[in-house]
CSV table of C-alpha atoms in Angstrom, one decimal:
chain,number,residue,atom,x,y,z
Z,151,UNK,CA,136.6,-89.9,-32.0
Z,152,UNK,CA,135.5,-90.8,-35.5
Z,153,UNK,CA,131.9,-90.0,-34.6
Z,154,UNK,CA,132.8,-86.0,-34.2
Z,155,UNK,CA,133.9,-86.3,-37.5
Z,156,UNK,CA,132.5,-82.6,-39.6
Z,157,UNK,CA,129.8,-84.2,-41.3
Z,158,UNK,CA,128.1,-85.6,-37.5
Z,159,UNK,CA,129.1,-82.2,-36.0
Z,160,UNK,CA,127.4,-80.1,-38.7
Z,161,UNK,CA,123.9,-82.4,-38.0
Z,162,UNK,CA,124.1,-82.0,-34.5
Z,163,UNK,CA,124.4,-78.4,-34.8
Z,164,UNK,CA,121.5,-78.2,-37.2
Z,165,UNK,CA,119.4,-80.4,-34.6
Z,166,UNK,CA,120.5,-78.0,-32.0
Z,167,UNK,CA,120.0,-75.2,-33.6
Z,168,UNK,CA,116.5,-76.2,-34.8
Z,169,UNK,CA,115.7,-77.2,-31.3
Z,170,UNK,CA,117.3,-73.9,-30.0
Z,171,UNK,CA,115.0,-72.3,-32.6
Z,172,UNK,CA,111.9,-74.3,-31.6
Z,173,UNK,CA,112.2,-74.0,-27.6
Z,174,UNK,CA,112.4,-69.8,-28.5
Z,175,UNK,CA,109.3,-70.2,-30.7
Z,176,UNK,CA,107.1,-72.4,-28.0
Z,177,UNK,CA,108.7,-70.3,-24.9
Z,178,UNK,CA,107.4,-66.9,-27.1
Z,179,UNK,CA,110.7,-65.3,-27.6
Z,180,UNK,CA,110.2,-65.2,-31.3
Z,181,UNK,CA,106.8,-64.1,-32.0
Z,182,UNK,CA,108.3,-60.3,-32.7
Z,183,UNK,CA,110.2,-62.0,-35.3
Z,184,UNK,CA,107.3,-64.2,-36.3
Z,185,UNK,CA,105.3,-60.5,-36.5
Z,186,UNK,CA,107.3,-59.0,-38.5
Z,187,UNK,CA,107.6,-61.2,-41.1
Z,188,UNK,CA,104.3,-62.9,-41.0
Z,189,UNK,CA,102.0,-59.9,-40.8
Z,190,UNK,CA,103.1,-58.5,-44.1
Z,191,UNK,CA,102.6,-61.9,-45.7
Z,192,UNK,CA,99.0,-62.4,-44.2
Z,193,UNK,CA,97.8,-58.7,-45.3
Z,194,UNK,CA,98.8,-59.5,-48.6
Z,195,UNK,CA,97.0,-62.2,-48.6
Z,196,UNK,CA,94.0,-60.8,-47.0
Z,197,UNK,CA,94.5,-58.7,-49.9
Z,198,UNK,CA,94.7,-60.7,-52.8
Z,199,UNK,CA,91.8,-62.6,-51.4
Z,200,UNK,CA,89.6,-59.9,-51.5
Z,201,UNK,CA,90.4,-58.6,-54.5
Z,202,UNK,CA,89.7,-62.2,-55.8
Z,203,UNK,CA,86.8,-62.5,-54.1
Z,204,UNK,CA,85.8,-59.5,-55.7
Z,205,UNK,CA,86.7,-60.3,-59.2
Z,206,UNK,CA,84.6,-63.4,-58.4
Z,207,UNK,CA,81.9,-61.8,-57.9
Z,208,UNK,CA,82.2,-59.3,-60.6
Z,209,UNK,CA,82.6,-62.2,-63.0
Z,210,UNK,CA,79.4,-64.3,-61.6
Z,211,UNK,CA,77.1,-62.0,-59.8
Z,212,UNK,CA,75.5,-60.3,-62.8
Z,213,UNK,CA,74.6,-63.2,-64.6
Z,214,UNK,CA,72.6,-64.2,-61.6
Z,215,UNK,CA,71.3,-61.2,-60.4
Z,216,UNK,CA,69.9,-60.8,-64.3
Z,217,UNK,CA,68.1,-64.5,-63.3
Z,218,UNK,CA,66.8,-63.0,-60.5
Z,219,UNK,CA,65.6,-60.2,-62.0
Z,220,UNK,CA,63.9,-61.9,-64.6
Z,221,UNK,CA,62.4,-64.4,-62.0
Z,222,UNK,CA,61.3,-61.4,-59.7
Z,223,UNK,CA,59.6,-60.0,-63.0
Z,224,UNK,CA,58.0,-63.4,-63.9
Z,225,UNK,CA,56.2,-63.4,-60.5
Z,226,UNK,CA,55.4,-59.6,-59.9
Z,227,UNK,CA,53.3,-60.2,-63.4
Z,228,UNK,CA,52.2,-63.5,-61.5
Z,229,UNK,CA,51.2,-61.8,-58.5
Z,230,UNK,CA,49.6,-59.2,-60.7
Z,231,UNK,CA,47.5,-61.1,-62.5
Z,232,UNK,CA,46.4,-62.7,-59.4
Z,233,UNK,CA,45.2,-59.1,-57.6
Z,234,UNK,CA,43.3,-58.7,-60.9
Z,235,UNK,CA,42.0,-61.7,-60.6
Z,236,UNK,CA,41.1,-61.4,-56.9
Z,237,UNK,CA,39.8,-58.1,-57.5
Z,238,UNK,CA,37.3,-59.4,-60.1
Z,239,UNK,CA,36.1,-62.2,-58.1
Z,240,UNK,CA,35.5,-59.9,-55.2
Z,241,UNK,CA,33.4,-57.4,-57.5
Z,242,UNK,CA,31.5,-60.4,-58.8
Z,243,UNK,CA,30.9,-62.1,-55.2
Z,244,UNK,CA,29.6,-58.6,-54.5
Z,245,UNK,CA,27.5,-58.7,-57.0
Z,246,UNK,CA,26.5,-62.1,-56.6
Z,247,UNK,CA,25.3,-60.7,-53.1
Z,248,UNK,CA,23.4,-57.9,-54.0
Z,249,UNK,CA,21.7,-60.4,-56.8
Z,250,UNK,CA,20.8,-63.3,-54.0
Z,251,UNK,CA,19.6,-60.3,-51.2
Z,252,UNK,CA,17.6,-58.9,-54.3
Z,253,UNK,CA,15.8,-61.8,-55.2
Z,254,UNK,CA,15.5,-62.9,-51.7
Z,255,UNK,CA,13.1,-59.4,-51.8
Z,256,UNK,CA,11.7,-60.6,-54.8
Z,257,UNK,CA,10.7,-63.8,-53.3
Z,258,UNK,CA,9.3,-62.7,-50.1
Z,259,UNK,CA,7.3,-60.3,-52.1
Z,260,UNK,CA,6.0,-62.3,-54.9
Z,261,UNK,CA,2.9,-60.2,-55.5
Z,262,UNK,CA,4.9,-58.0,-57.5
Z,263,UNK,CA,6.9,-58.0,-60.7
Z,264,UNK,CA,10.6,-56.3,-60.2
Z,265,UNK,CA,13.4,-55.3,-63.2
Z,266,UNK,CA,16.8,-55.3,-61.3
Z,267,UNK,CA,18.8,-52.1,-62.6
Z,268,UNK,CA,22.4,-50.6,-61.5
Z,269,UNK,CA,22.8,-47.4,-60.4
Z,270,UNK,CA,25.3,-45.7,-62.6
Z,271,UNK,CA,25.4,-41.6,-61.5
Z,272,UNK,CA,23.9,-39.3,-59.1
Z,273,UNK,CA,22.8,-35.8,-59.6
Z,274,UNK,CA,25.0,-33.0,-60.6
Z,275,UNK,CA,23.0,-30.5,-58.2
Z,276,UNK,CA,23.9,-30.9,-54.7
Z,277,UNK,CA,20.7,-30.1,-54.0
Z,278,UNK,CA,18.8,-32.3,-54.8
Z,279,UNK,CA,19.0,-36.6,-53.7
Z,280,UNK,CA,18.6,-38.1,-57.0
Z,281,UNK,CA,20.5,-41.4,-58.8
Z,282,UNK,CA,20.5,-42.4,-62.2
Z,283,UNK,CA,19.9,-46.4,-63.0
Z,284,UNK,CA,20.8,-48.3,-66.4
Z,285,UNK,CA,17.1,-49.3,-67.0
Z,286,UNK,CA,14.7,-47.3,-69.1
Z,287,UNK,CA,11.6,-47.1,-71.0
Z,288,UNK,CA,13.4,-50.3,-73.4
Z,289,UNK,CA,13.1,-52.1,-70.3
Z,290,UNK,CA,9.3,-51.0,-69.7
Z,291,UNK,CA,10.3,-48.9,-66.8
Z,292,UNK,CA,7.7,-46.0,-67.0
Z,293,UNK,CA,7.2,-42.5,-64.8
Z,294,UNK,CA,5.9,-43.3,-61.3
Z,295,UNK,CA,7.1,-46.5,-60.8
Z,296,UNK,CA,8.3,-47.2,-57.4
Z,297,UNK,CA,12.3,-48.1,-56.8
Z,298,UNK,CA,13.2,-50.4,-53.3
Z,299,UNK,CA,16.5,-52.1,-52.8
Z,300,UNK,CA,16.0,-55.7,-50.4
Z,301,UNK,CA,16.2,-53.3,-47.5
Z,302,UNK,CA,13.0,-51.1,-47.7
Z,303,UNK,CA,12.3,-48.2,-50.1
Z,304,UNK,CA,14.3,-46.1,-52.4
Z,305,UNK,CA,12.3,-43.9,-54.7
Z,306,UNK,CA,10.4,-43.4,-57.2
Z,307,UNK,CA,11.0,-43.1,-61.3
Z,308,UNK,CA,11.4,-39.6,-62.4
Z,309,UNK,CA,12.0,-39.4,-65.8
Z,310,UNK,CA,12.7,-41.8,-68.3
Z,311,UNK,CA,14.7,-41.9,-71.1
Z,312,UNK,CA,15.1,-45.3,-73.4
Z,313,UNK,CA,18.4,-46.9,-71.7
Z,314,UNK,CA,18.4,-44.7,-68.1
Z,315,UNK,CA,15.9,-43.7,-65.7
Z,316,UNK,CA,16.3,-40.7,-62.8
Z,317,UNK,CA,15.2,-41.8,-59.3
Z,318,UNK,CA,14.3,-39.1,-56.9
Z,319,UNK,CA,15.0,-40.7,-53.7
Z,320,UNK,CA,12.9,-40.6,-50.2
Z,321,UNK,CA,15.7,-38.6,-48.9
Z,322,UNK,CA,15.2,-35.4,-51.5
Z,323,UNK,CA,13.9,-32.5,-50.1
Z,324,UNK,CA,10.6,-32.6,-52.0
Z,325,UNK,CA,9.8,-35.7,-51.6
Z,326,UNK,CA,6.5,-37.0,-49.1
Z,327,UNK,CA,6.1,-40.0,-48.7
Z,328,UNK,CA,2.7,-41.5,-46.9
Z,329,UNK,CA,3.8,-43.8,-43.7
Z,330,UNK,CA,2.2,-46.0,-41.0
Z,331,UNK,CA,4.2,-46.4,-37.7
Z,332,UNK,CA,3.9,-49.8,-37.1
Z,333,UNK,CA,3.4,-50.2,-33.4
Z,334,UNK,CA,1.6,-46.6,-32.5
Z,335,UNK,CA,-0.7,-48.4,-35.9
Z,336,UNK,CA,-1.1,-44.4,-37.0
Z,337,UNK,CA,-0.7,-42.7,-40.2
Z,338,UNK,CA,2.2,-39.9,-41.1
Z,339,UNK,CA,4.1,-38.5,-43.8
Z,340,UNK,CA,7.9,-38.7,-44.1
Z,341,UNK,CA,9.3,-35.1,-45.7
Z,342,UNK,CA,13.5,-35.4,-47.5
Z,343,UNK,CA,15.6,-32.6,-46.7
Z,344,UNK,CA,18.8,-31.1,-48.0
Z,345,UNK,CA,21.3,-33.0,-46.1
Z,346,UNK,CA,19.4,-35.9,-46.9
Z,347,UNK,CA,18.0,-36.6,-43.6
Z,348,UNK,CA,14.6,-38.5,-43.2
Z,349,UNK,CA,11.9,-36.6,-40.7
Z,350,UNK,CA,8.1,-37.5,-40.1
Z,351,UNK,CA,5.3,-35.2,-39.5
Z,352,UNK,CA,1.6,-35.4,-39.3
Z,353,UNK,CA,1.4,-37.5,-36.2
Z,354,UNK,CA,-1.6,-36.8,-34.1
Z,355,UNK,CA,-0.4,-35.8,-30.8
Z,356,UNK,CA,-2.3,-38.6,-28.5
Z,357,UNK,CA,0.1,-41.2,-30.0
Z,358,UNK,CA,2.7,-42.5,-28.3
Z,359,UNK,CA,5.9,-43.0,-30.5
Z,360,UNK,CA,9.0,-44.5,-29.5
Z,361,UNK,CA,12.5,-44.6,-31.0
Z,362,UNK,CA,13.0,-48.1,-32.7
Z,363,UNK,CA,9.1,-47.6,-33.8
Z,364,UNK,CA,9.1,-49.1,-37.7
Z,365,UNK,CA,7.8,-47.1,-40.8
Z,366,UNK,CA,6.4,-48.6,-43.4
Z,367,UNK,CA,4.4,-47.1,-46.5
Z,368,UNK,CA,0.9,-46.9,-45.3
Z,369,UNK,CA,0.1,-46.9,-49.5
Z,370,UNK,CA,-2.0,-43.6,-49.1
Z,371,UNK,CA,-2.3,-42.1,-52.0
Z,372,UNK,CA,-1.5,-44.3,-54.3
Z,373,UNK,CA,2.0,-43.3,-55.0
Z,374,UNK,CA,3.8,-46.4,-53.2
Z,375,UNK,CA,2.8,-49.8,-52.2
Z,376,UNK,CA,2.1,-50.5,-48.8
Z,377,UNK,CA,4.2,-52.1,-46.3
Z,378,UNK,CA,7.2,-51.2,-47.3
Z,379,UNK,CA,10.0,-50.7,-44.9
Z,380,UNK,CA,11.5,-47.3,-44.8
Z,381,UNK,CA,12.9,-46.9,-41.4
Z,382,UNK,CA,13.1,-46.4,-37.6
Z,383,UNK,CA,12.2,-43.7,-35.8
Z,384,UNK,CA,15.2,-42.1,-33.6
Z,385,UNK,CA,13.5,-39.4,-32.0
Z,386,UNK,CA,9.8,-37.7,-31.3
Z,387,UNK,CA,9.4,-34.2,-31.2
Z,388,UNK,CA,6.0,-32.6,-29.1
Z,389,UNK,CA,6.2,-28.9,-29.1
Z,390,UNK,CA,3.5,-27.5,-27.0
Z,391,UNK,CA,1.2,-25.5,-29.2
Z,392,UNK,CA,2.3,-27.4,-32.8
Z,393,UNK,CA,-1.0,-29.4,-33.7
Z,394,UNK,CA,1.3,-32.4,-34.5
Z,395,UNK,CA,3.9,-34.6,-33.4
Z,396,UNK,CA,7.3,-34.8,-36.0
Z,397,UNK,CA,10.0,-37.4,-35.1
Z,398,UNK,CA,13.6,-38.3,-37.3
Z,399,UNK,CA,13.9,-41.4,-38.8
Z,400,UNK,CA,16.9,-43.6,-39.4
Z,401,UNK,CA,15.9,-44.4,-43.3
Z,402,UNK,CA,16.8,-48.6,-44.0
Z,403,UNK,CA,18.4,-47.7,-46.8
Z,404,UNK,CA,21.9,-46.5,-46.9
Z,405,UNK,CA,21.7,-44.4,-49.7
Z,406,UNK,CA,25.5,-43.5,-49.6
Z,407,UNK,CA,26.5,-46.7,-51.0
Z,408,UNK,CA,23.3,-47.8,-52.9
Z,409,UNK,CA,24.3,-49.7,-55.4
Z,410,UNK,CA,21.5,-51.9,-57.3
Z,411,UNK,CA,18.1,-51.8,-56.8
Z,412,UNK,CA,14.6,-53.2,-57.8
Z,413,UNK,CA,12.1,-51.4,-60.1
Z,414,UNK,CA,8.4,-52.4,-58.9
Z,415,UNK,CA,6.7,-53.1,-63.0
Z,416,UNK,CA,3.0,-54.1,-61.7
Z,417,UNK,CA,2.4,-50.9,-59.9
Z,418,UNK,CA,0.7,-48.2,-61.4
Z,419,UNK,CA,0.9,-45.0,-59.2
Z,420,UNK,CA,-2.3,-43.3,-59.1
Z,421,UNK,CA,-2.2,-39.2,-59.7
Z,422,UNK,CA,-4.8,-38.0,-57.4
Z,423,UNK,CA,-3.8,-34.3,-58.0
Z,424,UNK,CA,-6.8,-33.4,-59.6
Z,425,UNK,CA,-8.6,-34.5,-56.8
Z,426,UNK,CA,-6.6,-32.7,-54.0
Z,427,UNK,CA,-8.7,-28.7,-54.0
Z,428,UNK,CA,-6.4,-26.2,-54.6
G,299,UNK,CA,36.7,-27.2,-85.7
G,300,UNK,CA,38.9,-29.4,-83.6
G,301,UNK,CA,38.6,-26.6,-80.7
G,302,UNK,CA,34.5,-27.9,-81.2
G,303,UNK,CA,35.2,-31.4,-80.9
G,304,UNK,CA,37.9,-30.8,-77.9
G,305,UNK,CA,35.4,-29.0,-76.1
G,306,UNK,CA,32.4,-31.3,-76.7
G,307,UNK,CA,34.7,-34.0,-75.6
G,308,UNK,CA,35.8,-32.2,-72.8
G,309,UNK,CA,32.0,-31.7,-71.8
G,310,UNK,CA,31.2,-35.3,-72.3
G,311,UNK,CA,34.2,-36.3,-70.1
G,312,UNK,CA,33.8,-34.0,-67.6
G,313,UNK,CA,29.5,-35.0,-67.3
G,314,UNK,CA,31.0,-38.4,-66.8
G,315,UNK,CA,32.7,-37.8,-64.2
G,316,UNK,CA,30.7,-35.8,-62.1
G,317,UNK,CA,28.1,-38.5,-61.9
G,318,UNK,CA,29.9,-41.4,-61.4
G,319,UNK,CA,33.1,-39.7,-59.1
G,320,UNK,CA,32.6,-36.4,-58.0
G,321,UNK,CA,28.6,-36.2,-57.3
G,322,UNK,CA,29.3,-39.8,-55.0
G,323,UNK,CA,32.2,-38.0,-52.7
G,324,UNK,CA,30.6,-35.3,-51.3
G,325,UNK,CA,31.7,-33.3,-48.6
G,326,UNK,CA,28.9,-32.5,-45.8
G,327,UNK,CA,26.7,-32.2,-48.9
G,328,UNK,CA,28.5,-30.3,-51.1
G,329,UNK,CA,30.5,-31.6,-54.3
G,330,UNK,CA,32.6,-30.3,-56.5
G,331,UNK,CA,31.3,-29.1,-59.9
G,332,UNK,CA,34.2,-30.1,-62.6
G,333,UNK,CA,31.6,-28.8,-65.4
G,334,UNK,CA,31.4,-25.0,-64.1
G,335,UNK,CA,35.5,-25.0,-63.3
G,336,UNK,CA,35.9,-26.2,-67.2
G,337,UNK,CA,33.9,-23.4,-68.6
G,338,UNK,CA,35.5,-21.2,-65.9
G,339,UNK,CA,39.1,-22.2,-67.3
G,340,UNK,CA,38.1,-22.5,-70.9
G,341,UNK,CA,36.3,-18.9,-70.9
G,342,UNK,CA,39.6,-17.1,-68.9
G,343,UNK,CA,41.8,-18.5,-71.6
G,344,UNK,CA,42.3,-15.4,-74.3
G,345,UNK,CA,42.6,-17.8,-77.4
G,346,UNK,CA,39.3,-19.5,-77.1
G,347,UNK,CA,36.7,-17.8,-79.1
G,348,UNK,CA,33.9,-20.3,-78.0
G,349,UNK,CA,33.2,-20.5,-75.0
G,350,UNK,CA,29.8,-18.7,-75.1
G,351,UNK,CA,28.5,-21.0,-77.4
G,352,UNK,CA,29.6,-24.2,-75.4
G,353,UNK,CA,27.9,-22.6,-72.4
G,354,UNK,CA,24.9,-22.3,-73.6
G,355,UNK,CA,25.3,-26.0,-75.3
G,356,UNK,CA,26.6,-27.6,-72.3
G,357,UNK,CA,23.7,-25.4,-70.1
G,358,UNK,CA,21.4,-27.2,-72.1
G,359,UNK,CA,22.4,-30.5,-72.3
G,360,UNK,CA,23.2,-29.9,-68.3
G,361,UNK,CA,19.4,-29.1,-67.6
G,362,UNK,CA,18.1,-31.8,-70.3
G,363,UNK,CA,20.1,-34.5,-67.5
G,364,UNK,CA,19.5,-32.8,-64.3
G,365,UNK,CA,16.6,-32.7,-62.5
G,366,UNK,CA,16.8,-28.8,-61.6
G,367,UNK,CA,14.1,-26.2,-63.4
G,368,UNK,CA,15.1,-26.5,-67.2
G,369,UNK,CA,16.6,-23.1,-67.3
G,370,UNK,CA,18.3,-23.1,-64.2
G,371,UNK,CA,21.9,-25.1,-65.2
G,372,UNK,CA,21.5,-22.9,-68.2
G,373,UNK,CA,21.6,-19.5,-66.3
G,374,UNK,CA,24.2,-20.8,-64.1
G,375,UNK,CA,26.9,-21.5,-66.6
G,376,UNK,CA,26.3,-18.7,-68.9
G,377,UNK,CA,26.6,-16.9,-65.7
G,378,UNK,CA,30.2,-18.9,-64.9
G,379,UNK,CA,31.2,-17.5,-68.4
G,380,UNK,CA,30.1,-14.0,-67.7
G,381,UNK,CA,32.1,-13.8,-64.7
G,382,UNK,CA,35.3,-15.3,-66.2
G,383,UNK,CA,35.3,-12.7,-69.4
G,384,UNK,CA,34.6,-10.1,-66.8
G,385,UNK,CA,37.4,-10.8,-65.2
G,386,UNK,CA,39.7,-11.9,-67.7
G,387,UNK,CA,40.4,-7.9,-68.8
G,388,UNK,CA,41.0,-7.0,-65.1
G,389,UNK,CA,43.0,-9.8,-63.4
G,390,UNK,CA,45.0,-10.3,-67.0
G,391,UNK,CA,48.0,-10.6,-65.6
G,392,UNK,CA,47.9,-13.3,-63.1
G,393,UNK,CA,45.4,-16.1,-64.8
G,394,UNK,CA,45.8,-18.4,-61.8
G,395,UNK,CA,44.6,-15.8,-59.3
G,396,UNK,CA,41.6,-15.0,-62.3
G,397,UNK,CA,40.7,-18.5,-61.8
G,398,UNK,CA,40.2,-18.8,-58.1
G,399,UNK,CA,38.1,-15.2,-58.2
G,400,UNK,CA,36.3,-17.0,-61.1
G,401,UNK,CA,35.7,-20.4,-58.7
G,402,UNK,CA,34.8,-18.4,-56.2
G,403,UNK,CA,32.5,-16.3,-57.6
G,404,UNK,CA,30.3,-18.4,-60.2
G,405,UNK,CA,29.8,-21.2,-57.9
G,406,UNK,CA,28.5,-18.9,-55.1
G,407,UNK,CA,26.2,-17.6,-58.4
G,408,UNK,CA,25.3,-20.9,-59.4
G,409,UNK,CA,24.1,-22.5,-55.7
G,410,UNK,CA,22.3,-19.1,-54.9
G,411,UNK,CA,20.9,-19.7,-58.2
G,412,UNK,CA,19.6,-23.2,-57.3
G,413,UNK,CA,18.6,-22.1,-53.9
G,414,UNK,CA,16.5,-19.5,-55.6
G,415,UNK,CA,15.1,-21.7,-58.3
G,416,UNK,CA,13.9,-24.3,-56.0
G,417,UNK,CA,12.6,-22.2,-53.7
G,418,UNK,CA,10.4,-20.9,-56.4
G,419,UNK,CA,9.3,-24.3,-56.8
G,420,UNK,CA,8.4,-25.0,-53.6
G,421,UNK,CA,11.5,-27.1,-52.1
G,422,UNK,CA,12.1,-25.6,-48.5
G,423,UNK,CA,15.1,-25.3,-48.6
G,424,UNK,CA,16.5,-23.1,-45.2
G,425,UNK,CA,19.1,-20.4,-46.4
G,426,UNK,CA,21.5,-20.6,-43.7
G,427,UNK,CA,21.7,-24.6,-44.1
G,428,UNK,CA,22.1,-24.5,-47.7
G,429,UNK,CA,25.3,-22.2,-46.8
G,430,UNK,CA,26.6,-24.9,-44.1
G,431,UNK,CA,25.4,-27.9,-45.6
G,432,UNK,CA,26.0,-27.5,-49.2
G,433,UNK,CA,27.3,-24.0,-50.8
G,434,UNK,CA,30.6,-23.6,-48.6
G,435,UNK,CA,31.6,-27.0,-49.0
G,436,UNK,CA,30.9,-26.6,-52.5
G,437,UNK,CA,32.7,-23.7,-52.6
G,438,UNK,CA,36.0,-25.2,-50.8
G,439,UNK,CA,35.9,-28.3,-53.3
G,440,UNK,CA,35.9,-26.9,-56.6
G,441,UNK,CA,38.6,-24.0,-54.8
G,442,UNK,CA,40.9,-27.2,-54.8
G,443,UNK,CA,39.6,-28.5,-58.0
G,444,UNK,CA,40.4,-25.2,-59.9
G,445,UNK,CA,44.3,-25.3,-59.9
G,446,UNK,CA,44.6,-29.0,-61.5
G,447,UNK,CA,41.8,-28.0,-64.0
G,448,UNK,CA,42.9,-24.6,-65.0
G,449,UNK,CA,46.5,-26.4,-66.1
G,450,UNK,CA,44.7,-29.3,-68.1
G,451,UNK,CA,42.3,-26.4,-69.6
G,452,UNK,CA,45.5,-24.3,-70.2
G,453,UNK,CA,47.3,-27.4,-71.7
G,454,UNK,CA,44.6,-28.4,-74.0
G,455,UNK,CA,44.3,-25.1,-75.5
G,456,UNK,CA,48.0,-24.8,-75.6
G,457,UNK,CA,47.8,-27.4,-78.1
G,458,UNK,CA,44.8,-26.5,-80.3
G,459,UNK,CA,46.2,-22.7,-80.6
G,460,UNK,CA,50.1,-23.2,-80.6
G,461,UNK,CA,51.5,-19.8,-80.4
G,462,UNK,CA,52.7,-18.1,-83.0
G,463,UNK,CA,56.4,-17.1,-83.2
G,464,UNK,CA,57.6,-14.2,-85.0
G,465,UNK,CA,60.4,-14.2,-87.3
């Protein structure tokens, strides 16, 4: 009986005990116990956690935050400069167009001699349909000379002054300008109007005009050179006792958004107004 | 001396602008006419002693640029400032009220005016499709346009005549 002695018996009731302890843990009978103690321990440590975490971030968050504000800063002026850029490049491809279509005109009209201007203001009256261009008499551009864009016509030069010239445009409501419709092969004149819209009259009333006809100037009068586009006719008009047919034309020109146009130099408009009897 | 040079600035800046902005938005056919709403808001303000003088200049230099009858710009904005010293006495207690009748009332002077003037010169120009086309749109624009000028007007002369304080 030596083995029972009180140093075996106080193992063996730790082993048992511990086993005891260990079949109530795995067969569940402690887990109020384990709650109760362990919950406390894990919420303060879910809570020192966070407040570490915090104190973390506290300490290194700003310093990157000011990094990435400076890097967001360092590319929004990036990205600026770029859209400036952009921007520029688009103006001066736009321009570059308006340059090639010009010449392009130029070319297929070499008979004449052109001075490509900008047009820098309109009118102040809403009345009347008139733009202001950056060429004047330092150019040589003189009263009378005749204004197209690559599309057709435009105008002619109104007054001068040494750096900027007025253009009254086709579309003003005093201007007349002598046509030709193209396929009918007869002679008209196109009248402006207030809203800007492009009409023809004079047309004998045999003719047979169609919409899609084209106008050009016929160069009656002297005032424009001939064959120059100035639009489409939309619709005929026959009233029944008028003496002539009048039809609306579509003008070529968009003269909303004109932008630069082409001065004819060589072409000295003729002033026959002595001529016409009063 | 510097209310002069503010106003001819003023003029300069506002001429500007009508060409290149305002006279390229129009609305049917009308635009806005920021050269009538500056006299209209520089002549309803009491401390400005000039603005007879400026009208006639800037009616000048106006009918020198445009491509109206010489005298007609010239009529039309002394006829602006007329209006607003008219009613300047009468509507003295609400300026911003004085401003619209003043809008109202010279540009409808001005475009019949114009109308008038052409006509006389031969433009046909139909009456009621100058109304629809061009004055009543004209009209409505510089309507909108006369509240943000009349507070620039009213700023800028703030700050050539300060006020004076009494002790």
């Amino acid at each position: 009986m030596k083995f029972l002695n009180g140093k075996n018996v106080q193992t063996i009731v730790i082993v048992l005990a511990v086993a005891g302890l260990l079949f109530l843990a795995l067969s569940g009978y402690l887990t109020p116990v384990f709650n109760l103690t362990l919950n406390p321990l894990v919420s303060f440590e879910s809570w020192m956690s966070i407040r570490y975490l915090s104190a973390r971030d506290f300490l290194t968050a700003p310093r990157d935050v000011t990094q990435l504000r400076e890097q967001n800063a360092i590319l929004e002026s990036q990205v600026t400069q770029l859209q400036t850029q952009l921007i520029q490049m688009e103006e001066q491809l736009g321009e570059a167009d308006i340059c090639f279509a010009l010449l392009d005109f130029g070319r297929t009209n070499p008979q004449y001699e052109y001075v490509t201007a900008t047009v820098i203001g309109r009118e102040i009256s809403p009345f009347l349909q008139y733009i202001i261009i950056d060429k004047g008499s330092d150019d040589g551009v003189q009263y009378g000379m005749p204004v197209v864009t690559q599309q057709g016509l435009v105008g002619t030069v109104d007054a001068v002054i040494a750096a900027a010239s007025r253009v009254k445009l086709i579309t003003d409501s005093t201007s007349v300008v002598n046509v030709l419709l193209q396929t009918a092969d007869v002679e008209a004149q196109s009248y402006g109007s207030l809203t800007g819209d492009v009409s023809l009259d004079m047309i004998p009333l045999d003719s047979l005009v169609e919409p899609g006809d084209v106008v050009l100037t016929s160069g009656l009068g002297g005032n424009y050179p001939p064959n120059i586009f100035v639009g489409q006719v939309l619709s005929a008009q026959k009233r029944d006792n008028a003496l002539f047919q009048t039809a609306s034309v579509q003008p070529i020109v968009d003269f909303e958004s004109i932008n630069a146009v082409l001065v004819i130099m060589n072409f000295e408009a003729v002033d026959i107004s002595p001529l016409v009897p009063e | 001396m510097l209310a002069h040079l503010v106003c001819a600035i003023s003029l300069l800046v506002a001429y500007v602008l009508q060409t290149t902005i305002v006279s390229q938005t129009p609305l049917v056919n009308g635009t806005a006419d920021l050269i009538l709403l500056f006299f209209a808001a520089w002549a309803l303000n009491e401390r400005v002693q000039n603005s007879w003088l400026w009208a006639f200049i800037g009616g000048l230099m106006i009918s020198m640029l445009s491509a109206m009858p010489f005298y007609v710009p010239l009529i039309g904005y002394l006829g602006v400032v007329g209006i607003a010293k008219l009613l300047r006495r009468r509507v003295w207690q609400a300026p911003i009220l004085a401003m619209f009748i003043v809008t109202l009332l010279s540009t409808l002077f001005q475009q019949f005016i114009y109308v008038v003037a052409l006509q006389v010169n031969g433009a046909p120009i139909a009456w009621g499709q100058a109304l629809d086309a061009v004055i009543f749109p004209s009209v409505l624009l510089n309507l909108i346009f006369a509240l943000p000028m009349f507070a620039l007007v009213n700023d800028l002369v703030g700050r050539i005549y300060p006020l004076e304080v009494e002790a």
